Amino acid sequence: MEERRRATYKVNRDVLDEVNLDEMGEKSDTKPSLHDKIKDSVSCTGPRVKNCMLGTFPVAKWLPRYAFREDALGDLVSGISVGIMQLPQGMAYALLASVPPVFGLYSSFYPVLIYFIFGTSKHISIGTYAVMSVMIGGVVDRLAPDSNFEIWDNVTNSSIIDSVSRDQERVRIAVVVTFVSGLFQILLGLVQFGFVVTYLSEPLVRGYTTGAAVHVIVSQLKYVFGIHPKRYSGPISLIYTVLEICYLLPQTNIGTLVVSIVSIVALILAKELNAYLSKKLPVPLPMELFAVIIATVISWQVNLEKRYGVDVVGDIPSGLQPPALPAMSLFGQVIGDAFALAVVGYGIAISLGRIFALKYGYKVDSNQELIALGLSNSIGGIFQCFAISCSMSRSLVQESTGGKTQVAGAVSAVVILFITLWIGSLFEDLPKAVLAAIIFVNLHGMMKQFLDIPALWKSNKIDMLVWVATFILTVLLNPDLGLAAAIAFSMLTVIFRTQLPKYSLLGQVADTDIYKPVEDYDKAKQVPGILIFRSSATLYFANAEMYQEALGEKSGMDITKILSIKKKLEAKRKRHEKKLAKKVKKELKKNKADMQEEPNSEHQKGIAIIDVDNDPDPSLPRAIILDLSPVNFLDTVGVKTIKSIRRDYGEIDIEVILACCQSGVVESLQAGGFFSSNVTKSCLFYSIHDAVLYCQSAKTKNPYDEEYEQEDLKETHF
């Protein structure tokens, strides 16, 4: 590769402090008042109303411009492919949510249509998602455990579970938590709270989804082995569940286990075959659908339920559920879980949506996505759906099969509608073990996320710590509490990193106006008599004390000790003066005549002898420059810290000046009372080099002389 040619430049200008810069740039002090801001935000104009309507209903913006010839065929094929995937996944994820499988089909229909109207991402596939389903299942099983529906059977003289009443109650709870989570998302979208996703970093999301995948696997083990463990809730419930499953392993249903093993092996081989043929086939083969059809036919022919005791899906009613308002009496019991669902569902959807938007060059509106998902969940809750998000596997299929717009999602909804209305009842003999196998195989992508750990160890150990901590917290505390704890831990890492920044002394790179840490650059040399100090983090209450300590450590000066010594010397001088004054007074009494002839002359000379030498110590720097370029805000403690530094070092004749202050920092200094009649903006400089030139030119003058002229100072950049 040809070596890049170096460009050079030379600038000759005055040294600029904040006052000069404001004058040169003609800084405007006029800011719009709160009244003007409110007036502007509520003003109603034709273009604003149009933009508001198109923003609220994105379908009205893109559908009239739909390129039928270019996009229709791809969207049709993609929609049919995704719809076929929705059938087995919807039924399988309904088991995770602890509701009958048919409700997974409802959740793959209504929310998809709502998102078609209000969503802004062209490629994500909205519908059931494993993590969301297992979170709902946790809420449902906690509020409607099997023990609440035990009834006495007079025929067998034992207690049995009233599955009909239990399922009805569980659907009612799932609908309520979905509806409330939708309301949360709508509310957050209306108040422009889409930025909340920024608190869900990629390591956190990936660690969380991996931990949730472990919950998904454990919850499906009962269908794999054909056992019926107790359902535990609360922290470390996963551990109790695993121990319970191990205890019940001797009761494994062999028929169910055989079905599970055969299904898992067959699906894995089918996935590998699909991957091998992906370049030769225009559309991936719907292996999950084939597995569902084959398993249903075999179960129906062999009668697995009656002959071998294999659990099957059971009754699947044809048609759609009528709309019904959720039970408001349950709102208070699910509000915390609903908020966690709202945040997780939105975080997953917007993360994947932004990936596709960046790849294909369009924009995803984060606040509108919140509203779209909220409407999908709230309206879906009215139609007996459980909470949805986007699925990575379905989204990748939608993209790879030619999907270009939200029309692909609408086509997939039509496919699900057809299945629900006419052929859903054909899958009543489908073994639940096959659905569990589908879930296991679909989780292989999440399990691969364990490979993030060694990669993060090499790139960023703090991110690796966030990943591992999030995974452990999610596994131990369950997905709802685990998410809150993981976010809190992630925030703590940010706080700790600002509390433990890197402090550096800067030196000038020869023949440049560039200043770099002397410990990192061998050619960076400290400017004689000038100390340039920088912190890699902002300055606020959590690290203000450490900032002062680091400045003292880097400068080699214990300012507290120096000031203490100076105060002691000052006190000693005053005691000597007082003692000599008493001596003078005695001599005055003895020799009044002499004192009248030459009053105070000899004694003034005596007093002058004990004056402390005020010349600055040549071993100390004559100026300290604080580089505030990394500081993006200052709180009141930060302002007081800078005031304290300037005052303390000023007492030992070391001038403290500030460089590279952002406008917000200057405003904070002004609001915090940093400036006064003695301290003006002339102690703030545009760059470190400006500050250095000022200090070098001022070495023969009083550093606190407010009348010092700077017109003759010139700066040259090379």
XYZ file of C-alpha atoms in Angstrom:
718
model
C 0.000 0.000 0.000
C 1.399 3.391 -0.973
C 2.425 5.459 2.027
C 0.059 8.322 2.695
C 1.555 11.707 1.999
C 1.839 13.934 5.037
C 0.001 17.226 4.847
C 1.416 20.213 6.726
C -0.160 23.414 7.866
C 0.857 26.589 9.641
C -1.397 28.951 11.557
C -0.406 32.283 13.040
C -2.951 33.773 15.432
C -3.382 35.368 18.833
C -3.430 33.195 21.937
C -7.106 32.699 22.691
C -8.715 32.567 26.078
C -12.456 32.192 26.563
C -13.069 35.947 26.499
C -11.143 36.434 23.228
C -12.861 33.422 21.684
C -16.341 34.675 22.608
C -15.554 38.031 21.016
C -13.988 36.531 17.888
C -16.769 33.993 17.388
C -19.475 36.493 18.362
C -21.000 34.090 20.848
C -24.731 34.493 21.154
C -26.126 34.656 24.676
C -29.737 34.640 23.571
C -31.549 31.402 24.316
C -35.191 30.580 23.657
C -37.288 30.945 26.772
C -39.387 28.123 28.200
C -42.478 29.929 26.934
C -41.078 30.027 23.414
C -40.143 26.347 23.554
C -43.628 25.353 24.688
C -45.213 27.603 22.097
C -43.077 26.110 19.345
C -43.775 22.534 20.449
C -47.568 22.977 20.494
C -47.868 25.150 17.416
C -50.018 23.499 14.766
C -49.103 23.926 11.122
C -50.030 21.971 8.028
C -46.609 20.369 7.476
C -46.296 19.516 11.159
C -49.706 17.809 11.233
C -48.818 15.858 8.085
C -45.463 14.730 9.517
C -47.147 13.776 12.779
C -49.742 11.647 11.006
C -47.182 9.961 8.765
C -44.960 9.352 11.787
C -47.815 7.788 13.739
C -49.024 5.686 10.792
C -45.849 4.810 8.844
C -47.838 2.516 6.544
C -49.454 5.616 5.016
C -45.999 6.837 4.029
C -44.410 3.732 2.496
C -47.380 1.729 1.183
C -48.438 4.248 -1.542
C -44.825 4.120 -2.798
C -44.644 0.316 -2.716
C -42.610 -0.991 -5.671
C -44.920 -3.814 -6.704
C -42.781 -5.205 -9.511
C -39.526 -5.203 -7.558
C -40.734 -6.229 -4.094
C -44.014 -8.156 -4.392
C -42.629 -11.579 -5.307
C -39.898 -11.483 -2.658
C -42.358 -10.372 0.034
C -44.822 -13.108 -0.965
C -42.250 -15.924 -0.811
C -40.747 -14.520 2.377
C -44.152 -14.147 4.050
C -45.184 -17.718 3.257
C -41.848 -19.059 4.541
C -42.086 -17.103 7.803
C -45.762 -18.052 8.233
C -44.864 -21.737 7.957
C -42.173 -21.200 10.622
C -44.663 -19.387 12.841
C -46.873 -22.475 13.116
C -44.528 -24.807 15.022
C -42.743 -21.990 16.855
C -45.984 -20.361 17.969
C -47.312 -23.624 19.362
C -43.980 -24.473 21.001
C -43.529 -21.068 22.613
C -47.090 -21.218 23.937
C -45.932 -24.153 26.068
C -43.173 -21.901 27.422
C -45.819 -19.359 28.352
C -47.815 -22.114 30.122
C -50.890 -21.588 27.929
C -52.543 -23.921 25.380
C -50.682 -24.091 22.016
C -53.469 -22.465 20.012
C -52.797 -19.165 21.793
C -49.363 -19.165 20.201
C -51.106 -19.064 16.820
C -53.234 -16.111 17.928
C -50.043 -14.339 19.049
C -48.573 -14.927 15.595
C -51.522 -13.253 13.873
C -52.947 -10.138 15.566
C -49.682 -8.458 16.688
C -48.130 -8.973 13.243
C -50.991 -7.092 11.570
C -50.757 -4.241 14.091
C -47.010 -3.936 13.542
C -47.593 -3.880 9.772
C -49.506 -0.613 10.258
C -47.389 1.088 12.934
C -43.885 -0.437 12.675
C -40.895 1.154 10.959
C -38.550 -1.830 10.516
C -38.854 -3.551 7.152
C -37.142 -6.821 8.018
C -37.836 -7.982 11.586
C -40.369 -10.771 12.102
C -42.775 -9.932 14.906
C -44.380 -12.775 16.845
C -43.680 -15.252 19.620
C -40.189 -15.284 21.112
C -38.642 -17.777 23.526
C -37.341 -15.274 26.106
C -40.638 -13.394 26.284
C -42.580 -16.651 26.536
C -40.518 -18.001 29.423
C -40.920 -14.685 31.281
C -44.691 -14.890 30.866
C -44.597 -18.529 31.924
C -42.871 -17.523 35.140
C -45.611 -15.017 35.966
C -48.392 -17.422 35.011
C -47.033 -20.324 37.038
C -46.435 -18.082 40.032
C -49.995 -16.734 40.100
C -51.761 -19.903 38.920
C -49.796 -22.953 40.129
C -51.139 -26.463 39.633
C -51.771 -26.774 43.362
C -54.569 -24.187 43.097
C -56.554 -26.456 40.756
C -56.396 -29.824 42.459
C -59.752 -31.607 42.722
C -60.685 -34.954 44.211
C -61.487 -37.762 41.793
C -63.946 -40.189 43.364
C -63.186 -42.826 40.747
C -59.461 -43.059 41.435
C -59.675 -41.769 45.022
C -56.853 -39.309 44.319
C -56.416 -35.650 43.548
C -56.170 -34.583 39.914
C -55.564 -31.263 38.186
C -58.560 -29.451 36.718
C -56.681 -28.592 33.523
C -59.612 -26.734 31.942
C -59.975 -24.250 34.810
C -56.208 -23.976 35.163
C -55.685 -23.132 31.490
C -58.471 -20.562 31.554
C -56.918 -18.805 34.538
C -53.441 -18.938 33.033
C -54.656 -17.439 29.775
C -56.358 -14.684 31.783
C -53.079 -13.877 33.578
C -50.994 -14.015 30.383
C -53.430 -11.645 28.680
C -53.295 -9.173 31.578
C -49.485 -9.053 31.757
C -49.331 -8.653 27.969
C -51.878 -5.824 27.984
C -50.110 -3.937 30.786
C -46.700 -4.355 29.130
C -48.207 -2.885 25.956
C -49.518 0.106 27.903
C -46.035 0.660 29.342
C -44.518 0.603 25.876
C -47.088 3.052 24.501
C -46.546 5.412 27.429
C -42.765 5.272 27.066
C -43.075 5.907 23.339
C -45.343 8.931 23.819
C -42.899 10.551 26.244
C -40.028 9.930 23.778
C -38.386 7.385 26.044
C -36.933 5.309 23.234
C -33.414 6.063 24.452
C -33.985 3.640 27.365
C -32.569 0.914 25.143
C -29.151 2.557 25.460
C -28.968 1.125 28.977
C -29.143 -2.363 27.473
C -25.631 -2.805 26.134
C -24.875 -5.623 23.714
C -22.978 -7.728 26.308
C -25.897 -7.282 28.698
C -28.498 -8.307 26.109
C -26.500 -11.319 24.952
C -25.744 -12.450 28.491
C -29.391 -11.980 29.416
C -30.764 -13.925 26.451
C -28.283 -16.739 27.138
C -29.393 -16.909 30.769
C -33.043 -16.847 29.685
C -32.265 -19.668 27.239
C -31.128 -21.780 30.188
C -34.521 -21.157 31.819
C -36.195 -22.166 28.556
C -34.236 -25.438 28.397
C -34.977 -26.356 32.007
C -38.680 -25.553 31.585
C -38.914 -27.955 28.630
C -37.165 -30.898 30.276
C -40.474 -32.112 31.702
C -41.809 -32.571 28.159
C -38.633 -34.369 27.090
C -38.771 -36.923 29.920
C -42.548 -37.050 30.323
C -42.467 -36.163 34.030
C -44.431 -33.674 36.116
C -42.148 -31.748 38.508
C -43.382 -29.141 40.948
C -43.217 -25.554 39.765
C -40.987 -23.291 41.862
C -40.926 -19.503 41.808
C -38.691 -16.780 43.174
C -34.884 -16.506 43.292
C -32.841 -19.683 42.639
C -36.050 -21.471 41.615
C -34.121 -22.842 38.626
C -31.834 -24.778 40.984
C -34.811 -26.268 42.814
C -36.441 -27.220 39.512
C -33.297 -28.994 38.275
C -33.025 -30.921 41.561
C -36.708 -31.877 41.316
C -36.244 -33.092 37.731
C -33.219 -35.179 38.776
C -35.271 -36.694 41.579
C -38.073 -37.636 39.132
C -35.814 -39.083 36.420
C -36.593 -42.698 37.480
C -40.227 -41.955 36.525
C -39.282 -41.018 32.938
C -41.819 -42.029 30.275
C -39.738 -44.093 27.844
C -42.076 -43.411 24.922
C -41.821 -39.651 25.438
C -38.035 -39.836 25.790
C -37.710 -41.804 22.541
C -39.886 -39.267 20.696
C -37.766 -36.425 22.106
C -34.427 -37.956 21.163
C -35.553 -38.895 17.654
C -37.040 -35.427 17.104
C -33.941 -33.576 18.338
C -31.547 -35.688 16.268
C -33.740 -35.422 13.175
C -34.088 -31.651 13.504
C -30.347 -31.162 13.999
C -29.589 -33.228 10.905
C -32.281 -31.368 8.974
C -30.808 -28.000 10.020
C -27.362 -29.092 8.853
C -28.845 -30.269 5.548
C -30.578 -26.925 5.154
C -27.311 -25.101 5.775
C -25.544 -27.317 3.235
C -28.209 -26.722 0.593
C -28.701 -23.028 1.381
C -26.711 -21.877 -1.661
C -28.550 -24.221 -3.997
C -32.113 -23.620 -2.763
C -33.891 -20.278 -3.249
C -35.935 -20.854 -0.072
C -34.892 -22.815 3.056
C -36.806 -26.052 3.516
C -39.395 -25.766 6.362
C -37.885 -28.600 8.373
C -39.824 -27.716 11.521
C -43.098 -27.927 9.611
C -42.073 -31.289 8.164
C -41.250 -32.497 11.692
C -44.637 -31.350 12.996
C -46.545 -33.019 10.138
C -44.621 -36.302 10.316
C -44.851 -36.468 14.127
C -48.577 -35.740 14.038
C -49.239 -38.452 11.468
C -47.172 -41.035 13.375
C -48.815 -40.104 16.680
C -52.261 -40.399 15.106
C -51.528 -43.744 13.454
C -49.709 -45.367 16.381
C -51.928 -43.708 19.034
C -48.932 -42.637 21.136
C -51.085 -40.993 23.792
C -53.079 -44.054 24.788
C -50.540 -46.795 24.083
C -47.411 -45.156 25.496
C -48.722 -42.263 27.600
C -47.088 -39.590 25.434
C -48.525 -36.103 26.117
C -50.058 -34.493 23.024
C -51.236 -30.964 22.241
C -54.911 -31.817 22.658
C -57.904 -29.763 21.661
C -57.218 -26.942 19.190
C -60.406 -24.959 18.591
C -60.991 -23.613 15.108
C -61.561 -19.912 14.570
C -60.478 -16.834 16.507
C -61.235 -15.706 20.039
C -63.683 -12.812 20.494
C -62.157 -9.627 21.965
C -62.422 -9.190 25.732
C -61.009 -6.640 28.139
C -58.338 -8.005 30.499
C -59.136 -8.464 34.187
C -58.207 -5.149 35.796
C -58.130 -6.763 39.249
C -54.850 -8.463 38.322
C -53.039 -5.292 37.205
C -51.397 -4.690 40.562
C -49.990 -8.218 40.743
C -48.264 -8.120 37.351
C -47.141 -4.502 37.006
C -43.467 -5.224 37.774
C -43.344 -8.218 35.436
C -45.121 -6.220 32.731
C -42.513 -3.456 32.868
C -39.694 -5.996 32.565
C -41.464 -7.553 29.562
C -41.894 -4.120 27.980
C -38.195 -3.272 28.293
C -36.883 -6.684 27.211
C -39.244 -6.982 24.238
C -38.407 -3.496 23.026
C -34.669 -3.923 23.577
C -34.521 -7.099 21.497
C -36.699 -5.690 18.701
C -34.904 -2.350 18.360
C -31.460 -3.962 18.506
C -32.264 -6.310 15.631
C -34.166 -3.606 13.767
C -31.167 -1.263 13.840
C -28.894 -3.990 12.500
C -31.105 -4.446 9.421
C -31.653 -0.682 9.043
C -27.894 -0.072 9.005
C -27.405 -2.890 6.507
C -30.064 -1.664 4.054
C -29.765 2.081 4.564
C -33.013 3.180 6.178
C -33.962 4.571 9.569
C -35.819 2.906 12.421
C -37.673 5.337 14.704
C -37.004 4.110 18.249
C -39.973 5.930 19.798
C -42.359 4.798 17.061
C -41.116 1.221 17.549
C -42.114 1.488 21.202
C -45.591 2.622 20.209
C -45.881 -0.080 17.527
C -44.874 -2.850 19.927
C -47.101 -1.385 22.628
C -50.133 -1.372 20.339
C -49.304 -4.897 19.175
C -49.232 -6.128 22.763
C -52.153 -4.133 24.145
C -54.509 -4.830 21.232
C -53.188 -8.390 21.070
C -54.002 -8.774 24.766
C -57.617 -7.882 24.045
C -57.657 -10.721 21.481
C -56.149 -13.309 23.893
C -52.506 -13.051 22.754
C -49.414 -13.172 24.943
C -46.471 -10.753 24.752
C -44.430 -10.712 21.561
C -41.154 -9.376 20.251
C -39.058 -10.227 17.211
C -37.348 -13.544 16.539
C -33.829 -13.523 15.123
C -34.266 -16.881 13.348
C -37.499 -15.823 11.616
C -36.088 -12.382 10.805
C -33.066 -13.936 9.120
C -35.347 -16.222 7.107
C -37.530 -13.255 6.155
C -34.474 -11.384 4.910
C -32.781 -14.310 3.159
C -35.931 -15.350 1.258
C -36.326 -11.931 -0.349
C -38.433 -9.949 2.113
C -38.110 -6.223 1.398
C -40.920 -4.544 3.360
C -43.489 -5.046 6.121
C -45.749 -6.695 3.515
C -43.869 -9.953 4.185
C -45.110 -9.831 7.775
C -48.685 -9.260 6.644
C -48.453 -12.290 4.310
C -47.186 -14.454 7.183
C -50.178 -13.337 9.253
C -52.520 -14.434 6.461
C -50.830 -17.855 6.446
C -51.374 -18.182 10.209
C -55.002 -17.087 9.801
C -55.564 -19.821 7.223
C -54.017 -22.422 9.534
C -55.997 -21.232 12.556
C -59.356 -21.185 10.771
C -59.195 -24.409 8.801
C -56.348 -26.798 9.540
C -55.325 -26.116 13.136
C -57.389 -29.001 14.501
C -55.337 -31.459 12.437
C -52.417 -30.997 14.859
C -54.273 -32.146 17.984
C -52.275 -35.416 18.087
C -48.906 -33.642 17.904
C -46.670 -34.787 20.830
C -45.541 -31.969 23.099
C -42.095 -33.563 23.104
C -41.741 -32.589 19.434
C -42.494 -28.956 20.281
C -39.904 -29.111 23.058
C -37.395 -30.514 20.549
C -38.136 -27.605 18.187
C -37.410 -25.180 21.028
C -34.132 -26.912 21.911
C -32.864 -26.869 18.351
C -33.874 -23.224 17.861
C -31.854 -22.259 20.941
C -28.546 -23.367 19.452
C -27.896 -19.779 18.306
C -28.261 -18.502 21.866
C -26.019 -21.247 23.198
C -23.319 -20.148 20.762
C -23.268 -16.849 22.628
C -21.069 -18.523 25.252
C -18.286 -17.950 22.722
C -18.635 -14.241 23.551
C -16.738 -14.827 26.792
C -13.270 -15.549 25.346
C -13.778 -12.881 22.664
C -14.694 -10.241 25.267
C -11.812 -11.339 27.490
C -9.431 -10.341 24.716
C -11.191 -7.108 23.740
C -12.766 -5.662 26.897
C -12.685 -7.386 30.280
C -15.302 -5.060 31.777
C -17.791 -6.042 29.056
C -16.957 -9.679 29.708
C -17.678 -9.124 33.398
C -21.047 -7.552 32.490
C -21.856 -10.557 30.259
C -20.977 -13.143 32.911
C -22.670 -11.241 35.750
C -25.827 -10.773 33.683
C -25.903 -14.471 32.822
C -25.451 -15.555 36.454
C -27.994 -13.047 37.784
C -30.551 -14.086 35.169
C -30.066 -17.779 35.929
C -30.259 -17.338 39.696
C -32.824 -14.547 40.044
C -35.103 -15.467 37.092
C -35.488 -13.271 33.985
C -37.531 -10.507 35.652
C -35.372 -9.753 38.706
C -32.278 -10.793 36.789
C -32.809 -8.025 34.241
C -33.134 -5.330 36.914
C -30.064 -6.628 38.746
C -28.079 -6.834 35.499
C -28.918 -3.236 34.547
C -27.931 -2.088 38.046
C -24.639 -3.985 37.784
C -23.960 -2.510 34.352
C -24.560 0.990 35.706
C -22.197 0.285 38.592
C -19.424 -0.650 36.172
C -19.887 2.737 34.490
C -19.732 4.500 37.855
C -16.650 2.552 38.901
C -14.945 3.369 35.618
C -15.574 7.085 36.165
C -14.361 6.727 39.754
C -11.156 5.039 38.624
C -10.091 6.935 35.502
C -6.589 7.255 34.146
C -4.778 10.361 35.353
C -1.924 11.626 33.202
C 0.691 14.333 32.979
C 0.879 15.640 29.439
C 3.990 16.585 27.517
C 4.509 18.392 24.236
C 5.400 16.350 21.185
C 8.407 18.151 19.704
C 7.681 20.911 17.139
C 3.902 20.473 17.408
C 1.002 21.881 19.365
C 0.043 18.327 20.385
C 0.201 17.185 24.003
C 0.189 13.508 24.955
C 0.667 11.504 28.191
C 4.379 11.342 28.970
C 4.084 7.743 30.203
C 2.682 6.627 26.841
C 4.810 8.663 24.435
C 8.594 8.730 24.677
C 8.821 11.859 22.508
C 6.336 13.780 24.649
C 8.307 16.025 27.038
C 6.968 18.095 29.899
C 7.130 21.844 29.407
C 9.610 23.280 31.966
C 7.872 24.996 34.849
C 4.395 24.008 33.639
C 2.373 21.003 34.805
C -0.387 19.793 32.439
C -2.858 17.428 34.118
C -5.669 15.396 32.544
C -8.264 12.902 33.796
C -9.826 10.447 31.333
C -13.285 10.833 32.923
C -15.652 13.648 33.707
C -15.390 15.397 37.061
C -18.315 14.985 39.459
C -19.092 14.152 43.088
C -18.044 10.483 42.877
C -14.460 11.162 41.797
C -13.834 14.778 42.842
C -11.735 13.867 45.872
C -9.683 11.359 43.872
C -9.095 14.042 41.226
C -7.435 16.291 43.801
C -5.425 13.413 45.250
C -4.235 12.338 41.792
C -3.177 15.907 40.976
C -1.088 16.020 44.130
C 0.419 12.611 43.449
C 1.292 13.368 39.818
C 2.723 16.776 40.663
C 4.710 15.443 43.613
C 3.244 18.127 45.844
C 1.335 17.485 49.046
C -0.612 20.716 48.898
C -2.175 20.134 52.327
C 1.252 19.716 53.916
C 2.696 22.706 52.082
C -0.170 24.946 53.152
C 0.103 23.636 56.702
C 3.818 24.488 56.799
C 3.112 27.909 55.339
C 0.447 28.594 57.961
C 2.822 27.519 60.709
C 5.509 29.867 59.381
C 2.947 32.653 59.157
C 1.842 31.993 62.723
C 5.495 31.935 63.844
C 6.108 35.250 62.103
C 3.125 36.809 63.844
C 4.317 35.538 67.223
C 7.754 37.081 66.595
C 6.128 40.350 65.596
C 4.010 40.324 68.711
C 7.024 39.576 70.875
C 9.087 42.355 69.294
C 6.148 44.715 69.601
C 6.083 44.095 73.340
C 9.832 44.650 73.463
C 9.444 47.932 71.592
C 6.741 48.987 73.976
C 9.021 48.419 76.963
C 11.830 50.360 75.337
C 9.405 53.187 74.597
C 8.610 53.468 78.260
C 12.321 53.533 79.174
C 13.419 56.060 76.607
C 10.538 58.307 75.602
C 12.777 61.094 74.492
C 14.626 58.957 71.978
C 11.397 57.560 70.647
C 9.982 61.033 70.134
C 13.008 62.048 68.072
C 13.010 58.935 65.832
C 9.715 57.172 66.351
C 9.541 53.510 65.342
C 12.592 53.648 63.055
C 14.788 51.155 64.894
C 11.894 48.911 65.770
C 10.547 48.863 62.241
C 13.973 47.661 61.174
C 13.779 44.941 63.771
C 10.395 43.837 62.542
C 11.562 43.758 58.921
C 14.319 41.345 59.834
C 11.843 38.515 60.600
C 9.763 38.862 57.399
C 9.266 35.495 55.671
C 10.753 35.182 52.198
C 7.797 35.232 49.767
C 9.781 34.319 46.659
C 8.344 31.203 44.979
C 10.124 27.885 45.458
C 12.065 27.188 42.209
C 11.423 23.442 42.612
C 7.677 23.991 42.215
C 5.961 24.608 38.869
C 4.880 28.160 38.256
C 1.609 27.072 36.601
C -0.742 24.108 36.433
C -2.941 23.583 33.378
C -6.026 21.420 33.882
C -7.031 19.816 30.587
C -10.836 19.505 30.830
C -11.434 18.145 27.330
C -12.821 14.794 28.654
C -15.189 16.625 31.033
C -18.676 16.893 29.529
C -20.421 18.208 32.635
C -19.641 19.587 36.070
C -21.865 19.277 39.106
C -21.626 21.586 42.117
C -19.012 19.352 43.759
C -16.905 19.438 40.602
C -17.059 23.249 40.471
C -16.082 23.490 44.147
C -13.196 21.109 43.502
C -11.768 23.307 40.740
C -12.263 26.409 42.901
C -10.454 24.684 45.771
C -7.551 23.622 43.519
C -7.165 27.140 42.136
C -7.310 28.696 45.601
C -4.934 26.252 47.320
C -2.244 26.293 44.645
C -2.644 30.036 44.238
C -1.651 30.461 47.879
C 1.786 29.047 47.058
C 2.066 31.241 43.937
C 1.150 28.541 41.396
C -1.342 29.745 38.839
C -4.055 27.237 37.900
C -5.676 27.725 34.507
C -8.190 25.643 32.577
C -7.983 24.492 28.969
C -10.305 22.862 26.417
C -13.519 23.602 28.319
C -16.745 22.618 26.595
C -19.568 25.142 26.569
C -21.573 23.152 29.121
C -18.597 23.155 31.479
C -18.216 26.925 31.154
C -21.911 27.364 31.923
C -21.573 25.097 34.972
C -18.591 27.117 36.211
C -20.560 30.319 35.786
C -23.653 28.929 37.505
C -21.530 27.497 40.334
C -19.999 30.855 41.220
C -16.505 30.060 39.937
C -16.067 33.463 38.308
C -15.768 36.634 40.343
C -14.209 40.073 40.117
C -10.781 38.436 40.614
C -11.385 35.305 38.534
C -12.613 35.911 35.001
C -12.936 33.849 31.867
C -9.403 34.901 30.956
C -8.176 31.882 32.950
C -9.965 29.578 30.459
C -8.115 28.832 27.245
C -9.215 27.403 23.910
C -6.462 24.772 23.788
C -3.605 23.419 25.856
C -1.113 25.115 23.550
C -2.796 28.503 24.092
C -2.510 27.973 27.828
C 1.148 26.935 27.612
C 2.083 29.992 25.516
C 0.265 32.217 27.974
C 2.170 30.698 30.917
C 5.523 30.994 29.144
C 4.899 34.640 28.237
C 3.685 35.449 31.729
C 6.687 34.000 33.585
C 8.167 37.406 34.404
C 4.837 38.891 35.399
C 2.471 38.447 38.322
C 0.244 35.498 37.338
C -2.761 37.088 39.026
C -2.388 40.533 37.457
C -5.786 41.152 35.887
C -4.336 43.976 33.818
C -1.907 41.698 31.978
C -2.048 42.365 28.256
C -2.259 39.449 25.795
C -2.350 41.291 22.490
C 1.317 40.530 21.751
C 0.960 36.792 22.349
C 1.082 34.853 19.127
C 0.669 31.126 18.566
C 2.116 29.129 15.727
C 0.926 25.625 14.747
C 3.013 23.311 12.661
